[in-house]
Short mmCIF file of C-alpha atoms in Angstrom, two decimals:
data_model
loop_
_atom_site.label_atom_id
_atom_site.label_comp_id
_atom_site.label_asym_id
_atom_site.label_seq_id
_atom_site.Cartn_x
_atom_site.Cartn_y
_atom_site.Cartn_z
CA UNK N 1 -13.57 -18.04 -32.68
CA UNK N 2 -10.04 -16.62 -32.18
CA UNK N 3 -7.57 -18.33 -30.04
CA UNK N 4 -8.01 -15.70 -27.33
CA UNK N 5 -11.65 -16.68 -27.01
CA UNK N 6 -11.21 -20.44 -26.57
CA UNK N 7 -11.79 -22.04 -23.19
CA UNK N 8 -8.56 -22.86 -21.31
CA UNK N 9 -8.29 -26.11 -19.40
CA UNK N 10 -5.78 -26.75 -16.66
CA UNK N 11 -5.42 -30.14 -14.97
CA UNK N 12 -3.40 -31.92 -12.23
CA UNK N 13 -4.18 -35.50 -11.30
CA UNK N 14 -7.98 -35.75 -11.04
CA UNK N 15 -8.50 -32.04 -10.72
CA UNK N 16 -9.67 -30.03 -13.79
CA UNK N 17 -10.16 -26.37 -14.18
CA UNK N 18 -11.81 -24.61 -17.08
CA UNK N 19 -11.53 -20.89 -17.67
CA UNK N 20 -13.83 -19.00 -20.27
CA UNK N 21 -11.98 -15.81 -21.25
CA UNK N 22 -14.70 -14.86 -23.72
CA UNK N 23 -17.26 -14.79 -20.87
CA UNK N 24 -15.69 -12.48 -18.47
CA UNK N 25 -12.63 -14.66 -17.79
CA UNK N 26 -14.69 -16.68 -15.32
CA UNK N 27 -14.03 -20.21 -14.08
CA UNK N 28 -16.79 -22.14 -15.77
CA UNK N 29 -15.88 -25.48 -14.10
CA UNK N 30 -13.78 -26.84 -11.26
CA UNK N 31 -13.99 -30.57 -11.02
CA UNK N 32 -12.25 -32.58 -8.21
CA UNK N 33 -12.40 -36.38 -8.43
CA UNK N 34 -15.20 -36.09 -10.96
CA UNK N 35 -17.41 -33.77 -8.80
CA UNK N 36 -18.22 -30.30 -10.09
CA UNK N 37 -17.83 -27.72 -7.31
CA UNK N 38 -19.25 -24.67 -9.06
CA UNK N 39 -22.82 -23.90 -10.05
CA UNK N 40 -23.10 -24.15 -13.78
CA UNK N 41 -24.51 -21.50 -16.12
CA UNK N 42 -23.18 -18.53 -18.07
CA UNK N 43 -23.73 -16.13 -15.08
CA UNK N 44 -22.26 -18.44 -12.50
CA UNK N 45 -19.00 -20.40 -12.07
CA UNK N 46 -16.51 -17.99 -10.52
CA UNK N 47 -16.36 -14.54 -12.06
CA UNK N 48 -14.00 -11.59 -11.40
CA UNK N 49 -15.23 -8.48 -9.69
CA UNK N 50 -13.10 -5.65 -11.12
CA UNK N 51 -12.54 -2.62 -11.12
CA UNK N 52 -14.96 -2.54 -8.23
CA UNK N 53 -16.66 -5.20 -5.96
CA UNK N 54 -20.25 -5.50 -4.92
CA UNK N 55 -22.50 -2.40 -5.14
CA UNK N 56 -21.35 1.08 -5.77
CA UNK N 57 -24.02 3.53 -4.41
CA UNK N 58 -26.23 4.96 -7.21
CA UNK N 59 -23.47 3.98 -9.62
CA UNK N 60 -21.40 7.12 -8.48
CA UNK N 61 -18.02 7.64 -7.13
CA UNK N 62 -15.79 10.69 -6.70
CA UNK N 63 -12.14 11.06 -7.47
CA UNK N 64 -11.08 14.35 -6.06
CA UNK N 65 -13.66 16.84 -7.23
CA UNK N 66 -14.70 14.78 -10.27
CA UNK N 67 -18.07 12.75 -9.95
CA UNK N 68 -18.17 9.70 -12.17
CA UNK N 69 -21.30 7.87 -13.19
CA UNK N 70 -21.35 4.10 -13.89
CA UNK N 71 -24.18 2.09 -15.51
CA UNK N 72 -26.88 1.02 -13.08
CA UNK N 73 -26.44 -2.75 -13.52
CA UNK N 74 -28.36 -3.47 -10.26
CA UNK N 75 -30.64 -0.45 -9.98
CA UNK N 76 -30.26 1.87 -8.23
CA UNK N 77 -26.62 0.72 -7.97
CA UNK N 78 -23.81 -0.44 -10.15
CA UNK N 79 -22.58 -3.97 -9.26
CA UNK N 80 -19.48 -6.23 -9.63
CA UNK N 81 -17.45 -4.20 -12.10
CA UNK N 82 -16.98 -4.53 -15.83
CA UNK N 83 -14.58 -7.50 -15.99
CA UNK N 84 -17.29 -10.19 -15.85
CA UNK N 85 -19.00 -8.74 -18.95
CA UNK N 86 -15.84 -8.36 -21.00
CA UNK N 87 -13.92 -10.68 -23.29
CA UNK N 88 -10.40 -11.15 -21.94
CA UNK N 89 -7.28 -12.05 -23.90
CA UNK N 90 -5.17 -15.17 -23.15
CA UNK N 91 -1.54 -14.32 -22.46
CA UNK N 92 -0.36 -17.70 -21.27
CA UNK N 93 -1.75 -21.16 -21.01
CA UNK N 94 0.24 -24.22 -19.89
CA UNK N 95 -0.92 -27.47 -18.32
CA UNK N 96 -1.21 -25.93 -14.86
CA UNK N 97 -0.92 -22.17 -15.28
CA UNK N 98 -2.77 -19.51 -17.24
CA UNK N 99 -2.75 -15.71 -17.44
CA UNK N 100 -5.37 -13.32 -19.00
CA UNK N 101 -5.81 -9.63 -19.42
CA UNK N 102 -8.09 -6.92 -20.63
CA UNK N 103 -7.79 -3.16 -21.06
CA UNK N 104 -10.00 -0.89 -19.01
CA UNK N 105 -12.27 1.33 -21.21
CA UNK N 106 -15.83 2.81 -21.17
CA UNK N 107 -17.75 2.84 -18.94
CA UNK N 108 -14.79 2.85 -16.65
CA UNK N 109 -13.36 6.41 -16.84
CA UNK N 110 -9.68 5.57 -16.58
CA UNK N 111 -7.33 3.73 -18.94
CA UNK N 112 -5.50 0.75 -17.46
CA UNK N 113 -4.95 -3.01 -17.68
CA UNK N 114 -6.27 -5.86 -15.60
CA UNK N 115 -4.43 -9.18 -15.36
CA UNK N 116 -5.84 -12.36 -13.92
CA UNK N 117 -3.65 -15.45 -13.23
CA UNK N 118 -4.49 -19.04 -12.30
CA UNK N 119 -2.11 -21.60 -10.90
CA UNK N 120 -3.45 -25.13 -10.30
CA UNK N 121 -1.74 -27.67 -7.99
CA UNK N 122 -2.77 -31.12 -6.85
CA UNK N 123 -4.75 -29.81 -3.87
CA UNK N 124 -4.98 -26.08 -4.38
CA UNK N 125 -5.75 -23.22 -6.77
CA UNK N 126 -4.22 -19.80 -6.55
CA UNK N 127 -5.94 -16.79 -8.18
CA UNK N 128 -4.31 -13.44 -8.59
CA UNK N 129 -5.23 -9.93 -9.87
CA UNK N 130 -3.17 -7.03 -10.93
CA UNK N 131 -4.55 -3.66 -11.95
CA UNK N 132 -2.26 -1.09 -13.41
CA UNK N 133 -2.86 2.40 -14.78
CA UNK N 134 -1.88 3.75 -18.08
CA UNK N 135 -2.14 7.35 -16.86
CA UNK N 136 -3.51 9.01 -13.72
CA UNK N 137 -3.99 7.27 -10.44
CA UNK N 138 -7.61 6.06 -9.78
CA UNK N 139 -9.60 4.17 -7.08
CA UNK N 140 -10.35 0.51 -7.80
CA UNK N 141 -11.23 -2.82 -6.25
CA UNK N 142 -10.79 -6.47 -7.23
CA UNK N 143 -12.11 -9.76 -5.95
CA UNK N 144 -13.81 -13.04 -6.84
CA UNK N 145 -17.37 -14.25 -6.88
CA UNK N 146 -17.46 -18.02 -6.84
CA UNK N 147 -20.71 -19.89 -6.72
CA UNK N 148 -19.99 -23.07 -4.82
CA UNK N 149 -22.65 -25.79 -5.15
CA UNK N 150 -24.67 -26.22 -1.93
CA UNK N 151 -24.68 -29.94 -2.47
CA UNK N 152 -22.12 -32.09 -4.25
CA UNK N 153 -24.10 -34.62 -6.14
CA UNK N 154 -26.25 -36.44 -3.66
CA UNK N 155 -24.22 -35.38 -0.65
CA UNK N 156 -25.25 -33.37 2.43
CA UNK N 157 -25.50 -29.58 2.37
CA UNK N 158 -22.29 -27.60 2.64
CA UNK N 159 -21.41 -25.96 5.87
CA UNK N 160 -19.67 -22.52 6.11
CA UNK N 161 -17.21 -21.93 8.94
CA UNK N 162 -15.35 -18.66 9.60
CA UNK N 163 -14.39 -16.39 12.54
CA UNK N 164 -14.69 -12.65 11.60
CA UNK N 165 -13.70 -9.77 13.68
CA UNK N 166 -16.76 -7.78 12.64
CA UNK N 167 -19.63 -7.54 10.17
CA UNK N 168 -20.38 -4.52 8.18
CA UNK N 169 -23.91 -3.48 9.17
CA UNK N 170 -26.09 -3.64 6.01
CA UNK N 171 -28.66 -0.94 5.38
CA UNK N 172 -31.96 -1.25 3.64
CA UNK N 173 -30.17 -0.17 0.41
CA UNK N 174 -27.91 -3.27 0.68
CA UNK N 175 -24.85 -1.12 1.33
CA UNK N 176 -22.75 -0.93 4.48
CA UNK N 177 -23.95 1.76 6.83
CA UNK N 178 -20.40 2.42 8.11
CA UNK N 179 -21.11 0.66 11.45
CA UNK N 180 -19.19 -2.46 12.45
CA UNK N 181 -21.17 -4.88 14.40
CA UNK N 182 -20.57 -8.37 15.90
CA UNK N 183 -21.05 -11.09 13.31
CA UNK N 184 -24.70 -12.26 13.09
CA UNK N 185 -25.96 -15.71 12.16
CA UNK N 186 -26.98 -16.31 8.56
CA UNK N 187 -28.47 -16.35 6.06
CA UNK N 188 -26.05 -13.73 4.75
CA UNK N 189 -25.56 -11.32 2.06
CA UNK N 190 -22.97 -9.48 4.07
CA UNK N 191 -19.41 -8.22 4.26
CA UNK N 192 -17.17 -9.34 7.03
CA UNK N 193 -13.78 -8.05 8.29
CA UNK N 194 -10.81 -10.37 8.92
CA UNK N 195 -7.78 -8.26 9.79
CA UNK N 196 -5.54 -11.30 9.84
CA UNK N 197 -6.63 -12.24 6.33
CA UNK N 198 -9.71 -14.06 4.83
CA UNK N 199 -10.03 -17.61 6.03
CA UNK N 200 -13.34 -19.37 5.36
CA UNK N 201 -13.88 -23.19 5.25
CA UNK N 202 -16.61 -24.93 3.25
CA UNK N 203 -17.31 -28.54 4.31
CA UNK N 204 -19.34 -30.98 2.29
CA UNK N 205 -19.77 -33.72 4.94
CA UNK N 206 -17.95 -37.04 4.09
CA UNK N 207 -16.90 -35.51 0.73
CA UNK N 208 -14.68 -32.51 0.63
CA UNK N 209 -13.28 -29.65 2.76
CA UNK N 210 -12.29 -26.48 0.91
CA UNK N 211 -10.64 -23.43 2.51
CA UNK N 212 -10.64 -19.95 0.92
CA UNK N 213 -7.77 -17.77 2.11
CA UNK N 214 -6.47 -14.36 1.16
CA UNK N 215 -4.18 -11.81 2.72
CA UNK N 216 -6.95 -9.24 2.21
CA UNK N 217 -9.19 -8.56 5.16
CA UNK N 218 -12.53 -8.35 3.38
CA UNK N 219 -14.94 -11.12 2.40
CA UNK N 220 -18.56 -11.18 1.39
CA UNK N 221 -20.58 -14.31 2.26
CA UNK N 222 -23.83 -14.93 0.31
CA UNK N 223 -25.99 -18.00 0.98
CA UNK N 224 -29.53 -16.81 0.27
CA UNK N 225 -30.02 -19.12 -2.74
CA UNK N 226 -30.91 -22.77 -2.67
CA UNK N 227 -28.43 -23.90 -5.35
CA UNK N 228 -25.17 -22.32 -4.19
CA UNK N 229 -23.16 -20.33 -1.65
CA UNK N 230 -20.65 -17.62 -2.27
CA UNK N 231 -17.37 -16.80 -0.49
CA UNK N 232 -15.99 -13.57 -2.07
CA UNK N 233 -12.57 -12.38 -1.01
CA UNK N 234 -12.09 -8.75 -2.13
CA UNK N 235 -9.78 -5.78 -1.69
CA UNK N 236 -12.25 -3.59 0.03
CA UNK N 237 -15.90 -3.50 1.18
CA UNK N 238 -19.01 -2.97 -0.93
CA UNK N 239 -19.26 0.69 -2.05
CA UNK N 240 -15.53 0.93 -1.24
CA UNK N 241 -14.89 3.31 -4.19
CA UNK N 242 -16.64 5.87 -1.94
CA UNK N 243 -15.89 4.78 1.58
CA UNK N 244 -12.52 3.05 1.53
CA UNK N 245 -10.79 3.95 -1.76
CA UNK N 246 -7.58 2.07 -2.62
CA UNK N 247 -5.61 3.85 -5.36
CA UNK N 248 -3.93 2.36 -8.38
CA UNK N 249 -0.91 4.52 -9.05
CA UNK N 250 1.78 4.59 -11.83
CA UNK N 251 4.28 3.02 -9.33
CA UNK N 252 1.91 0.80 -7.31
CA UNK N 253 -0.62 -1.50 -8.99
CA UNK N 254 -3.52 -2.96 -7.06
CA UNK N 255 -2.70 -6.56 -6.31
CA UNK N 256 -4.71 -9.29 -4.58
CA UNK N 257 -4.55 -13.08 -4.48
CA UNK N 258 -6.62 -15.90 -3.05
CA UNK N 259 -5.86 -19.60 -2.53
CA UNK N 260 -8.37 -22.34 -2.39
CA UNK N 261 -7.08 -25.48 -0.89
CA UNK N 262 -8.91 -28.81 -0.34
CA UNK N 263 -8.75 -32.27 1.08
CA UNK N 264 -10.96 -35.24 0.64
CA UNK N 265 -12.98 -36.52 3.62
#
């Protein structure tokens, strides 16, 4: 195992973070006061969604007059990008900060580089992405897909609180229809709009309160599994390569950050 493949561990006080660059540069563990917050398993933890988020319809997107085809990783769609299935390289690892990167290549049709950074503090974790192009401009997205445990040890079930301006109506194909509707009660596998920035609070009663914030206005909430709930800040909606493209240009990378902050109850 090369040094770039080794797990990287950050710690402050009784908070410990483990990043696995060899397995998609995902957070494999976040322990606060001895309690594991993330669902365990090689497909879980918290993985990066890059260079697109959620489902891309039929795995296809256009850039100008060119139609690109991506692998159908969630047939009939392509889901969650290539970053989670790629080995990343470690650029920096100190006691509280780490930075990783990988170069975009097939099946993504454009050359570029993705960087992900982690900064751990006593009561917060800040994650950031940068996507830059090595050539032409291209549409892209970035975001995070954490699997927070529904129960912390023997504690009560987590509660999800947020105030969204709208919900993207979800069609039978699991993609937004283009209509914005008033937010509906859960269970959810849905995208919500927060024009003032993502702000979602998870509360494990009598244990911990954790808030997910981002200056981005898009978040997907997923709570249809018994083991975990997901709060996914992202730079655009599902299928956004087609409906709301954000371009990475030679002078303007795509940048997005999120901060998780917590307090004991």
